[in-house]
Amino acid sequence: MKKKRLLIGLCVLILGGCSAQPQSAPLPDPVSAPSALPEKSVPQSALMSDSPISPTNLDDYLFLKDVLYFDLRSPAQLAEEGSVAGFVNIPFYGVLVDYERKDNVLYRMTKVRDDQGQVIAQMGDVGSFSANYEESESLIRDLFPQDQPIVFISTAGVEAAYMICLLQQLGYDGSKLYNAGTFSNGMGNIIAYKDYPDAKYHVPGTNVYTVSSQFLWSETLTPAADE
C-alpha cells in the first residue's frame, strides 16, 4: 500500500527531577507464543467484554506477524503511565475523533436521531461518526490497513470500542478488529494492563512534568460540508 500521507506527531517532553531511565522490554518467547489471534466469539462486537484478548492474556498475542497494534491514549498518558511494547500511539481524542468539529481532527461523533427525534445511534456507535474533511476516510485507511488484523488498547477500553465502530462504519470487517481493553483504568474485577502483576511487556513511563503535543497532517485538508 502506498503511504502518501503520514501522521506526524510532534511531542515535547519537559522532564522534571530525576526521570526514570528508559527500560527495554523483554523479547517474546518464539517457542510458546501463538502464531495467530484467537477468533472472536461475537465477530462484529466492539466491546472489550466480548473480546478474546484482555489485559491478562495480551502478552500471549503480542508481536504476531501481520498484526497491527495501536494505543489510543494521549502522549501525556503514555509518558506518565507507560505503554505496551510493540504498540504504536495514535491518540483517539484530538487527532482521530472528537465530540465536535475541531481543526485537524478527522471525525466527530454525535448522537443520531431520526425525523421523529428517536435515537438511532448512540455517540460512538456505528453510524454516529461524521467526517470533518473530505480526506478523512482516506487518511484513516492509510493509517489502519483494512486487510490486516488490528488490536487496540485505550484508557478504559471505551475509545478502543469507538475506534472499532468507526472502522466498521467505513466497511471494515469487525472480526479482524480487537479491543484489548483497559491499559490504566480497571474497574471491579477488570484489571488494567499496567496493574497486572504478570504483565511482561509493560514499558514504564517517566517522571514527566508537562507534555505538549501537536499532530499535523502532511497535506492540506478540505473541510467537508455539513450534512
CSV table of C-alpha atoms in Angstrom, one decimal:
chain,number,residue,atom,x,y,z
A,1,MET,CA,0.0,0.0,0.0
A,2,LYS,CA,1.3,3.4,-0.9
A,3,LYS,CA,1.8,5.6,2.1
A,4,LYS,CA,1.0,9.0,0.6
A,5,ARG,CA,0.0,10.6,3.8
A,6,LEU,CA,1.7,10.3,7.2
A,7,LEU,CA,0.7,11.4,10.6
A,8,ILE,CA,3.4,13.5,12.1
A,9,GLY,CA,3.5,13.7,15.9
A,10,LEU,CA,5.5,16.4,17.5
A,11,CYS,CA,5.8,15.8,21.2
A,12,VAL,CA,7.8,18.0,23.5
A,13,LEU,CA,8.5,16.5,26.9
A,14,ILE,CA,9.6,18.7,29.8
A,15,LEU,CA,11.1,16.4,32.4
A,16,GLY,CA,11.4,17.3,36.0
A,17,GLY,CA,13.7,16.0,38.7
A,18,CYS,CA,15.4,12.7,38.2
A,19,SER,CA,13.5,10.9,35.5
A,20,ALA,CA,13.4,7.2,35.3
A,21,GLN,CA,15.8,5.7,32.8
A,22,PRO,CA,14.1,4.0,29.8
A,23,GLN,CA,13.8,0.3,30.2
A,24,SER,CA,14.0,-2.2,27.4
A,25,ALA,CA,11.1,-4.7,27.2
A,26,PRO,CA,12.0,-8.4,27.2
A,27,LEU,CA,11.9,-10.2,23.9
A,28,PRO,CA,9.0,-12.6,23.2
A,29,ASP,CA,9.5,-16.3,23.5
A,30,PRO,CA,9.1,-17.6,20.0
A,31,VAL,CA,8.5,-21.2,21.2
A,32,SER,CA,5.4,-20.6,23.4
A,33,ALA,CA,3.9,-17.6,21.5
A,34,PRO,CA,0.7,-18.3,19.5
A,35,SER,CA,1.0,-17.8,15.7
A,36,ALA,CA,-2.3,-16.0,15.3
A,37,LEU,CA,-5.0,-14.1,17.1
A,38,PRO,CA,-7.9,-16.1,18.6
A,39,GLU,CA,-11.3,-15.9,16.8
A,40,LYS,CA,-13.9,-13.6,18.3
A,41,SER,CA,-17.0,-15.4,19.6
A,42,VAL,CA,-19.0,-12.3,18.7
A,43,PRO,CA,-17.3,-11.3,15.4
A,44,GLN,CA,-18.8,-7.8,15.0
A,45,SER,CA,-18.7,-6.7,18.6
A,46,ALA,CA,-16.5,-3.8,19.6
A,47,LEU,CA,-16.9,-4.4,23.3
A,48,MET,CA,-13.9,-5.5,25.4
A,49,SER,CA,-16.3,-7.8,27.3
A,50,ASP,CA,-16.7,-9.8,24.1
A,51,SER,CA,-13.1,-9.8,23.2
A,52,PRO,CA,-10.9,-12.9,23.5
A,53,ILE,CA,-7.9,-10.6,24.2
A,54,SER,CA,-7.7,-8.9,27.6
A,55,PRO,CA,-5.0,-7.3,29.8
A,56,THR,CA,-4.4,-10.7,31.4
A,57,ASN,CA,-3.6,-12.5,28.2
A,58,LEU,CA,-2.5,-9.7,25.9
A,59,ASP,CA,1.2,-10.7,26.3
A,60,ASP,CA,0.4,-14.0,24.6
A,61,TYR,CA,-0.7,-12.3,21.4
A,62,LEU,CA,2.0,-9.6,21.0
A,63,PHE,CA,4.5,-9.4,18.2
A,64,LEU,CA,2.4,-11.6,15.8
A,65,LYS,CA,3.3,-11.4,12.1
A,66,ASP,CA,1.0,-9.2,10.0
A,67,VAL,CA,-0.9,-8.0,13.1
A,68,LEU,CA,-1.0,-4.2,13.9
A,69,TYR,CA,-1.2,-2.8,17.4
A,70,PHE,CA,-2.4,0.7,18.3
A,71,ASP,CA,-2.6,2.6,21.6
A,72,LEU,CA,-5.3,5.2,21.5
A,73,ARG,CA,-4.3,7.2,24.6
A,74,SER,CA,-2.8,10.7,24.7
A,75,PRO,CA,1.0,11.2,24.6
A,76,ALA,CA,0.8,12.6,28.1
A,77,GLN,CA,-0.8,9.3,29.3
A,78,LEU,CA,2.0,7.3,27.7
A,79,ALA,CA,4.7,9.4,29.2
A,80,GLU,CA,3.2,9.2,32.7
A,81,GLU,CA,1.7,5.7,32.7
A,82,GLY,CA,3.9,3.8,30.3
A,83,SER,CA,2.9,1.7,27.4
A,84,VAL,CA,2.8,-1.8,25.9
A,85,ALA,CA,5.9,-2.8,23.9
A,86,GLY,CA,5.0,-3.1,20.2
A,87,PHE,CA,2.1,-0.7,20.2
A,88,VAL,CA,2.0,2.4,18.1
A,89,ASN,CA,0.5,5.5,19.6
A,90,ILE,CA,-2.2,7.4,17.6
A,91,PRO,CA,-4.4,9.4,20.0
A,92,PHE,CA,-8.2,8.9,19.6
A,93,TYR,CA,-9.3,12.2,21.0
A,94,GLY,CA,-8.0,15.4,19.4
A,95,VAL,CA,-6.5,13.6,16.4
A,96,LEU,CA,-8.8,10.9,15.0
A,97,VAL,CA,-12.2,11.8,16.6
A,98,ASP,CA,-13.7,14.3,19.0
A,99,TYR,CA,-17.1,15.4,20.2
A,100,GLU,CA,-17.4,18.3,17.9
A,101,ARG,CA,-15.8,19.7,14.7
A,102,LYS,CA,-12.2,20.7,15.5
A,103,ASP,CA,-9.3,21.7,13.4
A,104,ASN,CA,-7.0,18.8,12.3
A,105,VAL,CA,-9.4,16.2,13.8
A,106,LEU,CA,-10.7,13.8,11.2
A,107,TYR,CA,-14.1,12.9,12.6
A,108,ARG,CA,-16.7,14.0,15.1
A,109,MET,CA,-19.2,11.7,16.9
A,110,THR,CA,-22.7,12.7,17.8
A,111,LYS,CA,-25.9,11.0,18.9
A,112,VAL,CA,-28.0,10.4,15.8
A,113,ARG,CA,-31.8,10.9,15.8
A,114,ASP,CA,-34.4,10.2,13.1
A,115,ASP,CA,-37.0,12.6,11.9
A,116,GLN,CA,-39.2,11.8,14.9
A,117,GLY,CA,-36.5,12.5,17.4
A,118,GLN,CA,-35.8,8.9,18.2
A,119,VAL,CA,-32.2,7.9,18.9
A,120,ILE,CA,-31.0,5.6,16.2
A,121,ALA,CA,-27.3,5.6,17.0
A,122,GLN,CA,-25.7,6.5,20.3
A,123,MET,CA,-22.5,8.5,20.4
A,124,GLY,CA,-19.6,6.2,19.5
A,125,ASP,CA,-21.9,3.6,17.8
A,126,VAL,CA,-21.6,2.6,14.1
A,127,GLY,CA,-23.3,5.4,12.2
A,128,SER,CA,-22.5,8.2,14.7
A,129,PHE,CA,-19.3,9.5,13.1
A,130,SER,CA,-19.2,12.4,10.6
A,131,ALA,CA,-16.1,13.3,8.6
A,132,ASN,CA,-14.7,16.8,9.2
A,133,TYR,CA,-12.7,16.7,6.0
A,134,GLU,CA,-13.1,15.2,2.5
A,135,GLU,CA,-9.8,13.4,3.0
A,136,SER,CA,-10.8,11.9,6.4
A,137,GLU,CA,-11.7,8.5,5.2
A,138,SER,CA,-8.6,8.0,3.0
A,139,LEU,CA,-6.4,9.1,5.9
A,140,ILE,CA,-8.0,6.6,8.2
A,141,ARG,CA,-7.5,3.9,5.6
A,142,ASP,CA,-3.8,4.8,5.2
A,143,LEU,CA,-3.3,4.6,9.0
A,144,PHE,CA,-5.3,1.4,9.6
A,145,PRO,CA,-5.0,-1.1,6.7
A,146,GLN,CA,-8.2,-2.9,6.1
A,147,ASP,CA,-6.6,-6.3,5.2
A,148,GLN,CA,-4.8,-6.8,8.5
A,149,PRO,CA,-5.9,-7.7,12.0
A,150,ILE,CA,-5.7,-4.8,14.4
A,151,VAL,CA,-5.5,-4.8,18.2
A,152,PHE,CA,-6.5,-1.6,20.0
A,153,ILE,CA,-5.9,-0.7,23.7
A,154,SER,CA,-7.1,2.5,25.4
A,155,THR,CA,-7.5,4.1,28.8
A,156,ALA,CA,-10.5,2.0,29.8
A,157,GLY,CA,-11.4,0.2,26.6
A,158,VAL,CA,-14.0,2.7,25.6
A,159,GLU,CA,-12.0,4.6,23.0
A,160,ALA,CA,-11.0,1.2,21.5
A,161,ALA,CA,-14.7,0.3,21.1
A,162,TYR,CA,-15.4,3.7,19.5
A,163,MET,CA,-12.5,3.2,17.1
A,164,ILE,CA,-13.7,-0.3,16.1
A,165,CYS,CA,-17.2,1.2,15.5
A,166,LEU,CA,-15.7,3.9,13.3
A,167,LEU,CA,-13.8,1.4,11.2
A,168,GLN,CA,-16.9,-0.8,10.9
A,169,GLN,CA,-18.9,2.3,9.7
A,170,LEU,CA,-16.2,2.6,6.9
A,171,GLY,CA,-16.8,-1.1,5.9
A,172,TYR,CA,-14.0,-2.9,7.9
A,173,ASP,CA,-14.6,-6.5,9.0
A,174,GLY,CA,-15.2,-6.4,12.7
A,175,SER,CA,-13.9,-9.9,13.2
A,176,LYS,CA,-10.4,-8.6,12.5
A,177,LEU,CA,-10.7,-5.7,15.0
A,178,TYR,CA,-9.8,-6.5,18.6
A,179,ASN,CA,-10.5,-4.5,21.8
A,180,ALA,CA,-7.7,-5.4,24.2
A,181,GLY,CA,-9.4,-3.4,27.0
A,182,THR,CA,-8.0,-1.1,29.6
A,183,PHE,CA,-4.4,0.0,30.0
A,184,SER,CA,-4.8,2.2,33.0
A,185,ASN,CA,-8.4,2.3,34.4
A,186,GLY,CA,-9.5,-1.0,35.8
A,187,MET,CA,-12.9,-1.4,37.5
A,188,GLY,CA,-14.3,-4.1,39.7
A,189,ASN,CA,-12.9,-7.5,38.5
A,190,ILE,CA,-11.5,-5.9,35.4
A,191,ILE,CA,-7.8,-5.3,35.9
A,192,ALA,CA,-5.8,-2.7,33.9
A,193,TYR,CA,-2.7,-3.9,32.0
A,194,LYS,CA,-0.4,-1.6,33.9
A,195,ASP,CA,-1.7,-3.0,37.2
A,196,TYR,CA,-1.5,-6.7,36.1
A,197,PRO,CA,1.4,-8.2,38.1
A,198,ASP,CA,2.3,-10.7,35.4
A,199,ALA,CA,2.5,-8.1,32.5
A,200,LYS,CA,5.8,-8.8,30.9
A,201,TYR,CA,5.8,-6.1,28.2
A,202,HIS,CA,4.8,-3.0,30.2
A,203,VAL,CA,7.3,-0.3,29.4
A,204,PRO,CA,7.3,2.1,32.4
A,205,GLY,CA,6.7,5.8,31.9
A,206,THR,CA,8.9,8.6,33.1
A,207,ASN,CA,8.6,11.3,35.7
A,208,VAL,CA,7.1,13.8,33.3
A,209,TYR,CA,6.3,17.3,34.4
A,210,THR,CA,4.5,18.5,31.3
A,211,VAL,CA,3.8,17.1,27.9
A,212,SER,CA,2.8,19.3,25.0
A,213,SER,CA,1.9,17.7,21.7
A,214,GLN,CA,0.7,18.7,18.3
A,215,PHE,CA,-0.3,16.5,15.4
A,216,LEU,CA,-0.3,17.7,11.8
A,217,TRP,CA,-1.4,16.0,8.6
A,218,SER,CA,1.1,16.2,5.7
A,219,GLU,CA,-1.4,17.6,3.3
A,220,THR,CA,-3.9,20.5,3.2
A,221,LEU,CA,-7.3,19.2,4.3
A,222,THR,CA,-10.6,20.2,2.7
A,223,PRO,CA,-13.4,20.9,5.1
A,224,ALA,CA,-16.4,18.6,4.5
A,225,ALA,CA,-19.8,20.2,4.0
A,226,ASP,CA,-22.2,19.8,7.0
A,227,GLU,CA,-24.7,17.1,6.4
